[in-house]
Every structure is written in structure tokens, then in C-alpha cells.
PDB file of C-alpha atoms in Angstrom:
ATOM      1  CA  ARG A   3     -11.067  -0.792   9.985  1.00  0.00           C
ATOM      2  CA  TYR A   4     -14.323  -2.686  10.169  1.00  0.00           C
ATOM      3  CA  THR A   5     -12.371  -5.824   9.291  1.00  0.00           C
ATOM      4  CA  ARG A   6     -10.398  -5.404  12.519  1.00  0.00           C
ATOM      5  CA  GLU A   7     -13.513  -6.070  14.591  1.00  0.00           C
ATOM      6  CA  LEU A   8     -14.141  -9.270  12.659  1.00  0.00           C
ATOM      7  CA  LEU A   9     -10.511 -10.417  12.965  1.00  0.00           C
ATOM      8  CA  GLU A  10     -10.460  -9.740  16.685  1.00  0.00           C
ATOM      9  CA  ALA A  11     -13.617 -11.790  17.183  1.00  0.00           C
ATOM     10  CA  THR A  12     -12.408 -14.928  15.396  1.00  0.00           C
ATOM     11  CA  LYS A  13      -8.623 -14.681  14.816  1.00  0.00           C
ATOM     12  CA  GLU A  14      -9.337 -16.315  11.445  1.00  0.00           C
ATOM     13  CA  PHE A  15      -9.748 -14.967   7.927  1.00  0.00           C
ATOM     14  CA  THR A  16      -9.889 -15.932   4.277  1.00  0.00           C
ATOM     15  CA  ILE A  17      -8.068 -14.371   1.355  1.00  0.00           C
ATOM     16  CA  CYS A  18     -10.154 -14.684  -1.779  1.00  0.00           C
ATOM     17  CA  VAL A  19      -8.483 -14.218  -5.157  1.00  0.00           C
ATOM     18  CA  PRO A  20     -11.131 -12.943  -7.574  1.00  0.00           C
ATOM     19  CA  LYS A  21     -11.487 -13.904 -11.200  1.00  0.00           C
ATOM     20  CA  ASP A  22     -10.204 -11.482 -13.840  1.00  0.00           C
ATOM     21  CA  SER A  23     -13.790 -10.712 -14.823  1.00  0.00           C
ATOM     22  CA  MET A  24     -14.552  -9.164 -11.409  1.00  0.00           C
ATOM     23  CA  LYS A  25     -12.940  -5.726 -11.891  1.00  0.00           C
ATOM     24  CA  LYS A  26     -16.243  -3.865 -11.441  1.00  0.00           C
ATOM     25  CA  GLU A  27     -16.992  -5.726  -8.222  1.00  0.00           C
ATOM     26  CA  LEU A  28     -13.484  -5.078  -6.879  1.00  0.00           C
ATOM     27  CA  ALA A  29     -13.732  -1.349  -7.594  1.00  0.00           C
ATOM     28  CA  PHE A  30     -17.063  -1.159  -5.768  1.00  0.00           C
ATOM     29  CA  ALA A  31     -15.969  -3.280  -2.796  1.00  0.00           C
ATOM     30  CA  GLY A  32     -12.747  -1.311  -2.389  1.00  0.00           C
ATOM     31  CA  SER A  33     -14.600   1.987  -2.184  1.00  0.00           C
ATOM     32  CA  LYS A  34     -17.248   1.032   0.406  1.00  0.00           C
ATOM     33  CA  SER A  35     -17.179  -0.032   4.042  1.00  0.00           C
ATOM     34  CA  GLY A  36     -18.794  -3.270   5.172  1.00  0.00           C
ATOM     35  CA  ARG A  37     -19.909  -1.346   8.246  1.00  0.00           C
ATOM     36  CA  ASP A  38     -22.221   0.765   6.064  1.00  0.00           C
ATOM     37  CA  LEU A  39     -23.682  -1.856   3.738  1.00  0.00           C
ATOM     38  CA  ASN A  40     -23.652  -5.539   2.869  1.00  0.00           C
ATOM     39  CA  LYS A  41     -21.198  -5.514  -0.034  1.00  0.00           C
ATOM     40  CA  ALA A  42     -21.742  -9.178  -0.920  1.00  0.00           C
ATOM     41  CA  LYS A  43     -25.493  -8.667  -1.174  1.00  0.00           C
ATOM     42  CA  GLU A  44     -25.089  -5.483  -3.225  1.00  0.00           C
ATOM     43  CA  LEU A  45     -22.806  -7.319  -5.668  1.00  0.00           C
ATOM     44  CA  GLY A  46     -24.771 -10.579  -5.783  1.00  0.00           C
ATOM     45  CA  LEU A  47     -21.912 -12.559  -4.218  1.00  0.00           C
ATOM     46  CA  THR A  48     -22.504 -15.554  -1.964  1.00  0.00           C
ATOM     47  CA  PHE A  49     -20.575 -17.223   0.809  1.00  0.00           C
ATOM     48  CA  GLU A  50     -19.850 -20.882   1.426  1.00  0.00           C
ATOM     49  CA  ALA A  51     -18.417 -22.742   4.389  1.00  0.00           C
ATOM     50  CA  SER A  52     -14.651 -22.936   4.718  1.00  0.00           C
ATOM     51  CA  GLU A  53     -13.013 -26.271   5.485  1.00  0.00           C
ATOM     52  CA  LYS A  54     -10.482 -25.398   8.208  1.00  0.00           C
ATOM     53  CA  VAL A  55     -11.610 -22.046   9.658  1.00  0.00           C
ATOM     54  CA  SER A  56     -14.905 -20.881  11.101  1.00  0.00           C
ATOM     55  CA  VAL A  57     -15.303 -17.859   8.823  1.00  0.00           C
ATOM     56  CA  PRO A  58     -16.938 -18.343   5.420  1.00  0.00           C
ATOM     57  CA  ARG A  59     -15.281 -17.839   2.063  1.00  0.00           C
ATOM     58  CA  LEU A  60     -16.669 -16.123  -1.025  1.00  0.00           C
ATOM     59  CA  ALA A  61     -18.008 -18.525  -3.637  1.00  0.00           C
ATOM     60  CA  GLY A  62     -16.920 -18.318  -7.248  1.00  0.00           C
ATOM     61  CA  MET A  63     -13.352 -17.142  -6.686  1.00  0.00           C
ATOM     62  CA  GLU A  64     -10.216 -18.129  -8.598  1.00  0.00           C
ATOM     63  CA  ALA A  65      -8.536 -19.263  -5.368  1.00  0.00           C
ATOM     64  CA  VAL A  66      -9.091 -19.061  -1.615  1.00  0.00           C
ATOM     65  CA  TYR A  67      -6.627 -19.221   1.274  1.00  0.00           C
ATOM     66  CA  GLU A  68      -7.991 -20.074   4.716  1.00  0.00           C
ATOM     67  CA  CYS A  69      -5.851 -18.521   7.451  1.00  0.00           C
ATOM     68  CA  LYS A  70      -5.424 -18.278  11.217  1.00  0.00           C
ATOM     69  CA  VAL A  71      -3.852 -15.241  12.854  1.00  0.00           C
ATOM     70  CA  VAL A  72      -0.455 -16.166  14.286  1.00  0.00           C
ATOM     71  CA  TYR A  73       0.904 -12.696  15.060  1.00  0.00           C
ATOM     72  CA  GLU A  74      -0.311  -9.123  15.210  1.00  0.00           C
ATOM     73  CA  THR A  75       1.393  -5.821  15.859  1.00  0.00           C
ATOM     74  CA  LEU A  76       0.420  -2.169  15.920  1.00  0.00           C
ATOM     75  CA  MET A  77       1.848  -0.274  12.983  1.00  0.00           C
ATOM     76  CA  SER A  78       4.442   2.375  13.807  1.00  0.00           C
ATOM     77  CA  GLY A  79       4.611   5.711  12.043  1.00  0.00           C
ATOM     78  CA  LYS A  80       8.293   6.313  12.714  1.00  0.00           C
ATOM     79  CA  ASP A  81       9.443   4.951   9.345  1.00  0.00           C
ATOM     80  CA  LEU A  82       6.352   5.858   7.352  1.00  0.00           C
ATOM     81  CA  ASP A  83       6.551   8.335   4.482  1.00  0.00           C
ATOM     82  CA  PRO A  84       5.412  11.724   5.898  1.00  0.00           C
ATOM     83  CA  GLN A  85       2.945  12.286   3.056  1.00  0.00           C
ATOM     84  CA  ILE A  86       1.251   8.966   3.737  1.00  0.00           C
ATOM     85  CA  MET A  87       1.279   9.721   7.460  1.00  0.00           C
ATOM     86  CA  GLU A  88      -0.427  13.060   6.884  1.00  0.00           C
ATOM     87  CA  ARG A  89      -3.008  11.677   4.450  1.00  0.00           C
ATOM     88  CA  ALA A  90      -3.882   8.354   6.062  1.00  0.00           C
ATOM     89  CA  TYR A  91      -3.067   8.768   9.756  1.00  0.00           C
ATOM     90  CA  PRO A  92      -3.469  12.438  10.720  1.00  0.00           C
ATOM     91  CA  GLU A  93      -4.685  11.397  14.176  1.00  0.00           C
ATOM     92  CA  GLY A  94      -2.050   8.693  14.677  1.00  0.00           C
ATOM     93  CA  ASP A  95      -4.706   5.965  14.576  1.00  0.00           C
ATOM     94  CA  TYR A  96      -2.516   3.346  12.934  1.00  0.00           C
ATOM     95  CA  HIS A  97      -3.661   0.018  11.586  1.00  0.00           C
ATOM     96  CA  ILE A  98      -2.892  -3.297  13.234  1.00  0.00           C
ATOM     97  CA  LEU A  99      -0.861  -5.616  11.014  1.00  0.00           C
ATOM     98  CA  TYR A 100      -2.016  -9.241  11.080  1.00  0.00           C
ATOM     99  CA  PHE A 101       0.113 -12.189  10.005  1.00  0.00           C
ATOM    100  CA  GLY A 102      -1.631 -15.434   9.165  1.00  0.00           C
ATOM    101  CA  GLU A 103      -0.747 -19.064   8.724  1.00  0.00           C
ATOM    102  CA  ILE A 104      -2.380 -20.607   5.662  1.00  0.00           C
ATOM    103  CA  VAL A 105      -4.192 -23.719   6.873  1.00  0.00           C
ATOM    104  CA  ALA A 106      -6.029 -24.577   3.648  1.00  0.00           C
ATOM    105  CA  CYS A 107      -5.625 -23.581   0.019  1.00  0.00           C
ATOM    106  CA  HIS A 108      -8.176 -23.997  -2.763  1.00  0.00           C
ATOM    107  CA  GLN A 109      -7.866 -23.319  -6.474  1.00  0.00           C
ATOM    108  CA  PHE A 110     -11.036 -23.502  -8.498  1.00  0.00           C
TER     109      PHE A 110
END
């Protein structure tokens, strides 16, 4: 949910496809919030400037997609599996779904 604040501020994002050798880093990053600590610093990752969007991209990735938000909508719980609803959204605080246009694509 920390990512939402960043998306709302810029309406731009990058999707970074990690290398196969980064399983340890992915496990760590997926279990921590960027609100609580600097995950890139903890993992020794660095950022570099993107070409078409204002937000940086992670260096050393397999591929990177630079994107601009073109549509967003609040998730609805009406069709969500009840077990997921109970576990992930007990207070009805649904995620916002963002749809992006890819404006640049890089394969390294």
C-alpha cells in the first residue's frame, strides 16, 4: 500500500523483471514494506534514470518496462473469493488497480 502513495504522486511506474539469480532478494523484498526500510539499500541494489518516465528503474535487471498510468479503479469485493476477502480485506480497505501504458521497454 506504500506503493500507492508513490503512484499517486507521479502517475508513472517501472516494472523490473529480475534475473533468475535474484530469488533471495525477491523473497526479502516481497516480505518487507518500503515504508519501514530502504529495501534497495538493504539488498545492495541501485537505481538508474529511466528514459521516458520520471521515476527511476532498478539497475541490473533482466528487463524493464517504463509505464504511465492510463486508468485506475477501486477494487470491488463483490466477486472476490470470501476466504481472500476475510484474510486480506477484513476492513473492506480494497486496493486500487492501476493500468499502465508501456512507453519504453528495455532488455539487458
